[in-house]
Tab-separated table of C-alpha atoms in Angstrom:
chain	number	residue	atom	x	y	z
A	1	MET	CA	85.639	111.132	118.668
A	2	LYS	CA	88.319	108.634	117.848
A	3	LYS	CA	91.682	109.164	119.527
A	4	SER	CA	93.569	108.905	116.230
A	5	MET	CA	91.486	111.571	114.509
A	6	LEU	CA	93.061	114.863	113.461
A	7	SER	CA	90.292	117.392	113.051
A	8	ASP	CA	90.367	120.363	110.699
A	9	PRO	CA	90.329	123.556	112.791
A	10	PHE	CA	90.637	125.755	109.685
A	11	GLU	CA	87.384	124.761	107.981
A	12	LYS	CA	85.275	127.864	108.658
A	13	ALA	CA	88.028	130.432	108.144
A	14	ARG	CA	89.187	128.715	104.944
A	15	GLU	CA	85.653	128.742	103.575
A	16	ASN	CA	84.696	132.245	104.729
A	17	ILE	CA	87.763	134.435	104.269
A	18	GLY	CA	90.632	132.167	103.244
A	19	TYR	CA	93.131	133.281	105.871
A	20	GLY	CA	93.746	133.412	109.585
A	21	ASN	CA	95.903	135.545	111.850
A	22	MET	CA	98.316	134.615	114.579
A	23	ASP	CA	100.805	136.497	116.635
A	24	ASP	CA	104.269	135.018	116.995
A	25	GLN	CA	106.640	136.748	119.417
A	26	GLY	CA	105.513	140.150	118.178
A	27	ASP	CA	105.982	139.251	114.493
A	28	PRO	CA	102.438	138.390	113.333
A	29	VAL	CA	101.647	135.905	110.589
A	30	THR	CA	98.793	135.855	108.067
A	31	MET	CA	98.067	132.175	107.484
A	32	LEU	CA	96.881	131.239	103.982
A	33	LEU	CA	94.370	128.443	104.179
A	34	ARG	CA	93.209	127.539	100.631
A	35	LEU	CA	95.090	125.062	98.461
A	36	LYS	CA	95.255	127.297	95.388
A	37	ASP	CA	96.469	130.333	97.363
A	38	VAL	CA	99.037	128.239	99.190
A	39	ARG	CA	100.409	126.856	95.930
A	40	LYS	CA	100.441	130.207	94.143
A	41	THR	CA	102.212	131.882	97.051
A	42	ALA	CA	104.756	129.075	97.428
A	43	HIS	CA	105.557	129.449	93.744
A	44	ASN	CA	105.972	133.243	93.851
A	45	TRP	CA	109.375	133.522	95.538
A	46	LYS	CA	109.934	137.076	94.337
A	47	THR	CA	107.086	138.521	96.404
A	48	PHE	CA	107.124	135.869	99.155
A	49	GLN	CA	110.736	135.178	100.006
A	50	SER	CA	112.498	132.469	101.960
A	51	GLY	CA	115.855	134.244	102.021
A	52	ALA	CA	114.901	136.629	104.823
A	53	THR	CA	116.674	136.933	108.203
A	54	PRO	CA	117.610	133.341	109.169
A	55	GLY	CA	114.853	131.746	111.258
A	56	ARG	CA	112.161	134.243	110.317
A	57	ILE	CA	110.224	132.042	107.860
A	58	VAL	CA	109.869	129.393	110.543
A	59	VAL	CA	106.774	129.676	112.751
A	60	PRO	CA	107.385	129.979	115.695
A	61	SER	CA	110.219	132.258	114.588
A	62	GLU	CA	113.781	131.132	115.354
A	63	VAL	CA	115.295	134.586	114.822
A	64	ASN	CA	116.282	134.823	118.487
A	65	ILE	CA	117.948	131.433	118.710
A	66	ARG	CA	119.632	130.947	115.325
A	67	ASP	CA	121.979	132.991	113.103
A	68	VAL	CA	122.965	130.264	110.678
A	69	ARG	CA	121.063	130.220	107.393
A	70	GLN	CA	119.522	126.844	106.597
A	71	ILE	CA	120.400	125.740	103.073
A	72	PRO	CA	118.756	125.438	100.551
A	73	PHE	CA	115.668	126.165	102.648
A	74	GLU	CA	116.336	129.846	103.429
A	75	VAL	CA	117.751	130.809	100.045
A	76	ASP	CA	115.793	132.044	97.018
A	77	PRO	CA	116.479	131.499	93.331
A	78	PRO	CA	118.780	131.903	91.526
A	79	GLU	CA	121.278	130.943	94.329
A	80	HIS	CA	118.824	128.335	95.588
A	81	THR	CA	118.907	126.429	92.304
A	82	ASP	CA	122.596	125.467	92.524
A	83	TYR	CA	122.408	124.481	96.191
A	84	ARG	CA	119.381	122.336	95.495
A	85	LYS	CA	121.036	120.720	92.475
A	86	LEU	CA	124.033	119.890	94.637
A	87	VAL	CA	122.151	118.153	97.449
A	88	GLU	CA	119.314	116.582	95.479
A	89	PRO	CA	121.134	113.429	94.228
A	90	TRP	CA	122.244	112.676	97.801
A	91	PHE	CA	118.689	112.986	99.112
A	92	LYS	CA	117.407	110.673	96.346
A	93	ARG	CA	119.607	107.824	97.618
A	94	PRO	CA	116.598	106.285	99.423
A	95	LEU	CA	115.473	105.102	95.976
A	96	GLU	CA	118.472	102.737	95.854
A	97	LYS	CA	117.799	99.061	96.594
A	98	GLU	CA	120.651	98.782	99.092
A	99	TYR	CA	119.377	101.775	101.109
A	100	GLN	CA	115.887	100.293	101.165
A	101	ALA	CA	117.219	96.914	102.289
A	102	LYS	CA	119.008	98.517	105.255
A	103	LEU	CA	115.956	100.586	106.176
A	104	THR	CA	113.761	97.488	105.960
A	105	GLN	CA	116.128	95.687	108.329
A	106	GLN	CA	115.989	98.587	110.819
A	107	ILE	CA	112.207	98.738	110.762
A	108	ASN	CA	111.873	94.962	111.039
A	109	ASP	CA	114.149	95.027	114.069
A	110	ILE	CA	112.333	97.801	115.905
A	111	ILE	CA	108.933	96.202	115.312
A	112	ASP	CA	110.290	92.877	116.582
A	113	GLU	CA	111.597	94.774	119.628
A	114	VAL	CA	108.256	96.343	120.514
A	115	LEU	CA	106.346	93.119	119.889
A	116	GLN	CA	108.311	91.652	122.822
A	117	LEU	CA	107.224	94.375	125.248
A	118	ASP	CA	104.082	94.568	127.367
A	119	SER	CA	103.481	98.139	126.326
A	120	VAL	CA	105.378	100.873	124.514
A	121	GLU	CA	105.383	104.660	124.712
A	122	VAL	CA	105.412	105.220	120.961
A	123	VAL	CA	106.907	108.732	120.714
A	124	GLU	CA	110.080	108.083	122.750
A	125	GLU	CA	110.462	104.332	122.459
A	126	PHE	CA	109.435	103.770	118.867
A	127	SER	CA	109.170	106.844	116.619
A	128	LEU	CA	112.219	108.726	117.929
A	129	LYS	CA	114.344	105.578	117.747
A	130	LEU	CA	113.124	104.684	114.290
A	131	GLN	CA	113.655	108.241	113.036
A	132	SER	CA	117.157	108.491	114.542
A	133	ARG	CA	118.324	105.124	113.236
A	134	ALA	CA	116.964	105.866	109.772
A	135	LEU	CA	118.778	109.208	109.797
A	136	THR	CA	122.116	107.363	110.019
A	137	LEU	CA	121.325	106.024	106.539
A	138	LEU	CA	120.447	109.436	105.168
A	139	LEU	CA	123.692	110.933	106.518
A	140	ASN	CA	125.655	107.751	105.781
A	141	VAL	CA	127.183	107.680	109.277
A	142	PRO	CA	127.648	104.687	111.631
A	143	TYR	CA	124.448	103.219	113.072
A	144	GLU	CA	125.784	103.770	116.619
A	145	GLU	CA	125.503	107.524	116.131
A	146	ALA	CA	121.735	107.217	116.526
A	147	LYS	CA	122.174	106.620	120.242
A	148	THR	CA	123.427	110.186	120.766
A	149	TRP	CA	120.431	111.618	118.938
A	150	ILE	CA	117.970	109.404	120.820
A	151	ASP	CA	119.508	110.550	124.113
A	152	TRP	CA	118.759	114.165	123.203
A	153	GLY	CA	115.069	113.271	123.561
A	154	THR	CA	112.226	114.494	121.369
A	155	HIS	CA	112.530	118.041	122.547
A	156	VAL	CA	115.938	118.974	121.241
A	157	PHE	CA	114.474	122.341	120.203
A	158	ARG	CA	111.681	122.534	122.739
A	159	SER	CA	111.193	122.404	126.489
A	160	GLU	CA	107.896	121.652	128.173
A	161	GLY	CA	105.631	124.631	127.722
A	162	VAL	CA	108.211	126.661	125.825
A	163	ALA	CA	108.036	126.605	122.046
A	164	LEU	CA	111.706	127.325	121.513
A	165	ASP	CA	114.644	126.731	123.747
A	166	GLY	CA	117.973	128.272	122.808
A	167	ASP	CA	120.054	126.058	125.135
A	168	LYS	CA	118.620	122.900	123.641
A	169	ALA	CA	119.135	124.148	120.099
A	170	ASN	CA	122.801	124.719	121.026
A	171	ILE	CA	123.199	121.020	121.802
A	172	LEU	CA	122.451	120.310	118.154
A	173	TYR	CA	124.485	123.209	116.748
A	174	ASP	CA	127.543	122.323	118.849
A	175	TYR	CA	127.248	118.692	117.838
A	176	ILE	CA	127.132	119.636	114.140
A	177	ASP	CA	130.186	121.895	114.546
A	178	GLU	CA	132.112	118.987	116.066
A	179	GLN	CA	131.069	116.650	113.275
A	180	ILE	CA	132.111	119.149	110.602
A	181	GLU	CA	135.557	119.477	112.225
A	182	ARG	CA	135.844	115.701	112.398
A	183	ALA	CA	134.923	115.314	108.719
A	184	ASP	CA	137.302	118.128	107.772
A	185	LYS	CA	140.242	116.384	109.455
A	186	ALA	CA	139.377	112.875	108.274
A	187	PRO	CA	137.018	112.926	105.301
A	188	SER	CA	134.824	109.858	104.758
A	189	ASP	CA	131.809	109.124	102.581
A	190	ASP	CA	129.290	110.742	104.924
A	191	LEU	CA	127.175	113.793	104.106
A	192	TYR	CA	129.423	116.190	106.052
A	193	SER	CA	132.465	115.160	104.006
A	194	VAL	CA	130.614	115.228	100.696
A	195	LEU	CA	129.389	118.755	101.406
A	196	LEU	CA	132.802	119.969	102.585
A	197	ALA	CA	134.310	118.781	99.313
A	198	ALA	CA	131.558	120.303	97.172
A	199	GLU	CA	131.523	123.452	95.087
A	200	VAL	CA	128.430	125.529	94.609
A	201	ASN	CA	127.816	128.700	92.627
A	202	GLY	CA	131.475	128.441	91.560
A	203	LYS	CA	132.860	128.427	95.121
A	204	LYS	CA	133.867	125.767	97.617
A	205	MET	CA	131.222	125.252	100.303
A	206	THR	CA	132.152	127.016	103.545
A	207	LYS	CA	131.776	125.339	106.939
A	208	GLU	CA	128.973	127.781	107.679
A	209	GLU	CA	127.117	126.621	104.547
A	210	VAL	CA	127.689	122.965	105.403
A	211	LYS	CA	126.322	123.663	108.867
A	212	GLY	CA	123.267	125.258	107.254
A	213	VAL	CA	122.520	122.108	105.259
A	214	MET	CA	123.106	119.859	108.271
A	215	ILE	CA	120.846	121.863	110.609
A	216	LEU	CA	118.109	121.661	108.000
A	217	THR	CA	118.588	117.911	107.663
A	218	PHE	CA	118.427	117.313	111.407
A	219	ALA	CA	115.675	119.783	112.244
A	220	GLY	CA	113.423	119.313	109.227
A	221	GLY	CA	113.256	115.565	109.577
A	222	ARG	CA	112.859	115.132	113.316
A	223	ASP	CA	109.445	116.208	114.642
A	224	THR	CA	107.887	115.678	111.219
A	225	VAL	CA	108.921	112.048	110.867
A	226	ILE	CA	108.162	111.387	114.533
A	227	ASN	CA	104.639	112.815	114.117
A	228	ALA	CA	104.000	110.881	110.901
A	229	VAL	CA	105.140	107.582	112.416
A	230	THR	CA	103.309	108.092	115.712
A	231	ASN	CA	100.077	109.155	113.995
A	232	SER	CA	100.281	106.102	111.743
A	233	ILE	CA	100.482	103.810	114.775
A	234	ALA	CA	97.518	105.568	116.410
A	235	TYR	CA	95.491	105.279	113.221
A	236	PHE	CA	96.175	101.550	112.835
A	237	ALA	CA	95.296	101.008	116.499
A	238	GLU	CA	91.794	102.246	115.780
A	239	HIS	CA	91.591	100.787	112.266
A	240	PRO	CA	92.670	97.141	112.360
A	241	GLU	CA	90.672	96.617	109.155
A	242	SER	CA	93.088	98.988	107.380
A	243	LEU	CA	96.051	96.961	108.588
A	244	GLN	CA	94.379	93.865	107.196
A	245	ARG	CA	93.564	95.575	103.909
A	246	LEU	CA	97.179	96.682	103.449
A	247	LYS	CA	98.288	93.105	104.064
A	248	ASP	CA	95.811	91.841	101.469
A	249	GLU	CA	96.400	94.636	98.948
A	250	PRO	CA	100.062	95.653	99.285
A	251	GLU	CA	99.793	97.422	95.914
A	252	ILE	CA	97.921	100.320	97.564
A	253	THR	CA	100.716	100.999	100.081
A	254	GLY	CA	102.083	103.924	98.038
A	255	ASN	CA	98.641	105.541	97.920
A	256	ALA	CA	98.292	105.038	101.669
A	257	VAL	CA	101.609	106.790	102.283
A	258	GLU	CA	100.488	109.860	100.330
A	259	GLU	CA	97.117	109.830	102.082
A	260	PHE	CA	98.758	109.696	105.523
A	261	ILE	CA	100.971	112.632	104.570
A	262	ARG	CA	97.916	114.577	103.401
A	263	TYR	CA	95.774	113.764	106.419
A	264	PHE	CA	98.468	114.057	109.101
A	265	SER	CA	100.270	117.036	107.491
A	266	PRO	CA	103.192	116.588	109.902
A	267	LEU	CA	104.302	120.175	109.346
A	268	THR	CA	101.342	122.520	109.866
A	269	HIS	CA	102.690	125.487	107.941
A	270	MET	CA	105.776	127.369	106.758
A	271	GLY	CA	106.280	131.109	106.522
A	272	ARG	CA	107.441	133.549	103.873
A	273	VAL	CA	108.417	137.211	104.195
A	274	VAL	CA	106.559	139.644	101.932
A	275	THR	CA	108.982	141.729	99.826
A	276	GLU	CA	106.521	144.327	98.436
A	277	ASP	CA	103.050	145.608	99.316
A	278	THR	CA	100.648	143.097	97.821
A	279	GLN	CA	97.397	141.216	98.389
A	280	VAL	CA	96.699	137.716	99.524
A	281	CYS	CA	93.126	136.491	99.338
A	282	GLU	CA	91.886	140.097	98.865
A	283	HIS	CA	93.674	140.980	102.071
A	284	ALA	CA	96.469	143.568	102.065
A	285	ALA	CA	99.895	142.138	102.869
A	286	LYS	CA	102.487	144.803	103.627
A	287	ALA	CA	106.151	144.635	102.678
A	288	ASN	CA	108.276	143.009	105.428
A	289	SER	CA	105.255	141.331	107.036
A	290	ARG	CA	104.923	137.552	107.222
A	291	VAL	CA	102.504	135.096	105.640
A	292	SER	CA	102.406	131.362	106.110
A	293	LEU	CA	101.520	128.565	103.738
A	294	CYS	CA	99.223	126.372	105.794
A	295	TRP	CA	99.788	122.907	104.348
A	296	ALA	CA	97.489	121.336	106.950
A	297	SER	CA	94.535	123.489	105.929
A	298	ALA	CA	95.227	123.265	102.179
A	299	ASN	CA	95.260	119.482	102.495
A	300	ARG	CA	91.644	119.521	103.706
A	301	ASP	CA	90.393	121.920	101.019
A	302	PRO	CA	87.102	120.378	99.843
A	303	LYS	CA	87.413	122.160	96.489
A	304	THR	CA	90.099	119.612	95.608
A	305	PHE	CA	89.717	116.713	98.043
A	306	GLU	CA	86.505	114.707	98.246
A	307	ASN	CA	85.718	113.655	101.823
A	308	PRO	CA	88.778	115.579	103.028
A	309	ASN	CA	88.373	114.507	106.642
A	310	ASP	CA	88.433	110.792	105.848
A	311	ILE	CA	91.525	108.673	105.383
A	312	VAL	CA	90.897	106.988	102.024
A	313	LEU	CA	93.748	104.485	101.850
A	314	ASP	CA	93.665	104.090	98.080
A	315	ARG	CA	92.908	107.723	97.181
A	316	LYS	CA	93.821	107.858	93.485
A	317	ILE	CA	94.204	111.584	92.859
A	318	ASN	CA	95.854	113.240	95.815
A	319	PRO	CA	97.549	116.522	94.933
A	320	HIS	CA	98.420	117.264	98.560
A	321	VAL	CA	101.022	119.752	99.742
A	322	GLY	CA	102.120	117.766	102.789
A	323	PHE	CA	105.701	117.964	101.497
A	324	GLY	CA	105.275	121.610	100.551
A	325	PHE	CA	105.118	122.843	96.991
A	326	SER	CA	107.317	124.248	94.220
A	327	HIS	CA	111.099	124.710	94.375
A	328	HIS	CA	111.288	124.512	98.186
A	329	ASN	CA	109.391	121.239	98.466
A	330	CYS	CA	110.686	118.831	101.085
A	331	LEU	CA	114.244	117.681	100.403
A	332	GLY	CA	113.774	114.716	102.742
A	333	ALA	CA	110.548	113.547	101.114
A	334	THR	CA	112.158	110.556	99.380
A	335	HIS	CA	113.553	109.350	102.710
A	336	ALA	CA	110.274	110.022	104.540
A	337	ARG	CA	108.212	108.199	101.908
A	338	GLN	CA	110.475	105.150	102.151
A	339	ILE	CA	110.189	105.127	105.943
A	340	LEU	CA	106.394	105.210	105.831
A	341	ASN	CA	106.165	102.736	102.983
A	342	ILE	CA	108.341	100.165	104.741
A	343	LEU	CA	106.721	100.877	108.117
A	344	ILE	CA	103.222	100.271	106.740
A	345	SER	CA	104.118	97.040	104.951
A	346	THR	CA	106.084	95.691	107.915
A	347	LEU	CA	103.260	96.497	110.356
A	348	ALA	CA	100.729	94.890	108.005
A	349	ASN	CA	102.786	91.718	107.862
A	350	LYS	CA	103.784	91.411	111.511
A	351	VAL	CA	101.104	93.067	113.593
A	352	GLN	CA	97.571	91.785	114.179
A	353	SER	CA	96.294	94.690	116.229
A	354	ILE	CA	97.366	97.590	118.408
A	355	ASP	CA	95.642	98.840	121.572
A	356	ILE	CA	95.960	102.397	122.849
A	357	VAL	CA	96.499	102.359	126.623
A	358	GLU	CA	96.701	106.102	127.216
A	359	CYS	CA	97.687	109.193	125.310
A	360	GLN	CA	98.428	112.887	125.634
A	361	GLU	CA	97.727	114.952	122.521
A	362	ASN	CA	100.156	117.530	121.164
A	363	VAL	CA	98.011	120.537	120.273
A	364	GLU	CA	99.482	123.623	118.615
A	365	THR	CA	97.932	127.004	119.282
A	366	LEU	CA	97.995	129.151	116.150
A	367	GLY	CA	96.191	132.370	117.010
A	368	GLU	CA	92.488	131.596	116.754
A	369	PHE	CA	93.169	127.967	115.768
A	370	LYS	CA	94.091	124.944	117.836
A	371	ARG	CA	95.484	122.075	115.812
A	372	LYS	CA	96.383	118.612	116.985
A	373	VAL	CA	99.570	117.639	115.197
A	374	GLY	CA	100.284	114.392	117.027
A	375	TYR	CA	100.994	113.234	120.556
A	376	ASP	CA	103.268	114.256	123.383
A	377	SER	CA	103.035	110.647	124.443
A	378	ILE	CA	100.962	107.615	123.533
A	379	ARG	CA	101.274	104.239	125.202
A	380	VAL	CA	100.145	101.211	123.178
A	381	GLN	CA	100.273	97.445	123.151
A	382	PHE	CA	101.321	95.701	119.935
A	383	HIS	CA	99.844	92.241	119.255
A	384	PRO	CA	101.679	90.008	116.778
A	385	ARG	CA	100.034	88.136	113.917
B	1	MET	CA	100.042	96.666	73.014
B	2	ALA	CA	100.996	100.359	72.863
B	3	LYS	CA	104.379	101.585	71.681
B	4	ILE	CA	105.565	104.645	73.634
B	5	THR	CA	108.679	106.679	72.854
B	6	PHE	CA	110.535	108.724	75.471
B	7	ILE	CA	113.149	111.314	74.528
B	8	THR	CA	115.199	112.540	77.499
B	9	GLN	CA	116.879	115.923	77.985
B	10	ASP	CA	120.115	114.304	76.770
B	11	ASN	CA	118.313	113.322	73.557
B	12	GLU	CA	118.353	109.669	74.430
B	13	THR	CA	115.454	107.869	72.756
B	14	THR	CA	113.830	104.816	74.334
B	15	VAL	CA	110.922	102.937	72.789
B	16	LEU	CA	108.871	100.840	75.196
B	17	GLU	CA	105.820	98.617	74.827
B	18	ALA	CA	103.138	98.037	77.448
B	19	ASN	CA	99.529	96.966	77.943
B	20	SER	CA	98.530	98.527	81.225
B	21	GLY	CA	99.518	100.758	84.128
B	22	SER	CA	100.445	104.401	83.874
B	23	VAL	CA	103.055	105.888	81.550
B	24	MET	CA	104.933	107.126	84.639
B	25	GLU	CA	105.185	103.574	86.014
B	26	LEU	CA	106.449	102.340	82.655
B	27	ALA	CA	109.101	105.072	82.588
B	28	VAL	CA	110.233	104.469	86.182
B	29	GLN	CA	110.467	100.692	85.655
B	30	ASN	CA	112.715	101.341	82.679
B	31	ASN	CA	114.834	104.040	84.332
B	32	ILE	CA	113.924	106.843	81.955
B	33	ALA	CA	116.067	109.784	83.131
B	34	GLY	CA	114.036	112.719	84.445
B	35	ILE	CA	110.934	110.724	85.375
B	36	ASP	CA	111.012	110.137	89.142
B	37	GLY	CA	107.347	109.585	89.992
B	38	ASP	CA	108.085	110.328	93.663
B	39	CYS	CA	104.456	110.259	94.813
B	40	GLY	CA	103.724	106.975	93.077
B	41	GLY	CA	101.203	108.458	90.682
B	42	VAL	CA	98.660	110.436	92.720
B	43	CYS	CA	99.350	113.775	90.981
B	44	SER	CA	101.088	115.377	93.944
B	45	CYS	CA	104.781	115.735	93.099
B	46	ALA	CA	105.039	116.798	89.410
B	47	THR	CA	108.213	114.723	88.922
B	48	CYS	CA	106.834	112.956	85.831
B	49	HIS	CA	106.482	115.975	83.557
B	50	VAL	CA	106.588	115.307	79.788
B	51	TYR	CA	105.871	117.281	76.617
B	52	VAL	CA	103.591	115.444	74.231
B	53	ASP	CA	104.707	115.655	70.594
B	54	PRO	CA	102.439	118.357	69.096
B	55	GLN	CA	101.205	115.863	66.489
B	56	HIS	CA	100.129	113.387	69.146
B	57	THR	CA	97.943	115.416	71.493
B	58	ASP	CA	94.835	113.631	70.199
B	59	LYS	CA	96.293	110.382	71.555
B	60	THR	CA	96.715	111.705	75.086
B	61	GLY	CA	93.627	113.924	75.346
B	62	GLN	CA	93.299	116.822	77.785
B	63	ALA	CA	94.666	117.125	81.311
B	64	SER	CA	92.102	117.149	84.126
B	65	GLU	CA	91.571	120.360	86.078
B	66	ILE	CA	93.626	119.059	88.995
B	67	GLU	CA	96.519	118.191	86.680
B	68	GLN	CA	96.236	121.578	84.952
B	69	ASP	CA	96.398	123.311	88.329
B	70	MET	CA	99.683	121.524	89.027
B	71	LEU	CA	101.147	122.351	85.612
B	72	GLU	CA	100.054	125.972	85.741
B	73	LEU	CA	102.642	126.631	88.467
B	74	ASP	CA	105.466	124.710	86.798
B	75	ASP	CA	107.934	127.153	85.232
B	76	ASP	CA	108.836	124.653	82.516
B	77	ALA	CA	105.280	123.862	81.482
B	78	ASN	CA	103.815	124.680	78.073
B	79	GLU	CA	100.631	123.793	76.159
B	80	PHE	CA	101.971	120.281	75.445
B	81	SER	CA	102.793	119.490	79.074
B	82	ARG	CA	101.362	116.473	80.861
B	83	LEU	CA	102.089	114.683	84.119
B	84	CYS	CA	102.507	111.197	82.751
B	85	CYS	CA	101.237	109.484	85.919
B	86	GLN	CA	97.865	110.670	84.646
B	87	LEU	CA	98.310	108.914	81.260
B	88	GLU	CA	96.913	105.372	81.333
B	89	VAL	CA	98.607	102.983	78.928
B	90	SER	CA	96.116	101.855	76.262
B	91	GLU	CA	95.867	101.292	72.513
B	92	ALA	CA	94.927	104.955	72.170
B	93	LEU	CA	98.486	105.942	73.146
B	94	ASP	CA	100.120	103.677	70.555
B	95	GLY	CA	102.889	105.547	68.739
B	96	VAL	CA	102.979	108.540	71.089
B	97	VAL	CA	106.254	110.437	71.463
B	98	LEU	CA	106.953	112.078	74.831
B	99	ARG	CA	109.823	114.454	75.542
B	100	VAL	CA	110.927	114.391	79.189
B	101	ALA	CA	110.821	117.892	80.687
B	102	ARG	CA	113.656	117.472	83.223
């Protein structure tokens, strides 16, 4: 088996019954595995809510380590609609030429950096750095700020062997509090200041609400982007012909980005809390229980995707749910797509081949399923063109 | 050469001409408000939703099952809805009028 492969642990359960079960700190989750069920459930916010106790729709649950509601992520319509409308233009800024030029410069620089080195541990020395530097553009804060975030390490919410670590989460929450105070005293054109000055649902945004948006922005885009970038490097290491093809046919880069998102599914699943006794997949779901929308399984559903376990770089029709689905779809998707797009084209132009020296897989245990989502570490050598 | 008319939510009318590519690409290149085409045209993001003028549905034909599945869960969709990344520019589309859904 190739080292860069991500297998599909959900295949049998998806085919046979359509759901799986996992326990999570005493609050079990019914995982929905089929694309159509996942979409339908994501769309039905009345029966499957996001606006539950803060942290409860996340799996593993963050109820014990977080009180702040993430916004717009943990809010349902109609309140959700105004929050989303407020932040959406800001999160579409990656479509601007100037933003893309700066991101291209950052990615050029980091690839030039690693091409100078004998070998590179991709997670810490490449993906985390790239993700952190790019985040300065999304927040519109000084580039130097990335250093602080890189120093936190990849496990700002996790310790070795422990899924969730309250002390580490506090590092982030305290940092965000400080930044909000700073922006309150001396407003600038960064995201904190823009949010502090904003009105939503007819009221000025509170600091608590601003914090909710900022936690979402930091947390939602960290492990996910790191996994997507790291998995891309691993894939190209074992598929130099794909690197060559993307150099020769740059017009398929956009398709390749979507295909990577489908295949890697950097976020395995996301929960919802059931508001009334109902059924999912002919299985009773009781009020106040949890279900999850398993993007990773839905993205391998053979009813929609031909050869679901192959990376088809120029896949034409690719209705994946790697960025979620419906009104809660990924707010950072525009930023993430730009990162991957520029990363792929820069690698194709600068890198001849990549060798994997050694790697340690990051495998999630989800009840009966074990899913590789990326790497804890992967050391590679980059060879220039 | 096909002539394609977009009418945005603000009732701004733009008439464009093209030979090839998708209608979504044409709209994005010409900054038609409400057509984002985030996923680049692979039918994943539903940010290129248009309503085909009821008199012009013969020009566009029917949505595929995959496209219908996407539209089925869009609160703004109706029987004239299409994701315009799935509309190839060709002579058949000449004269079509599309109202942008967002």
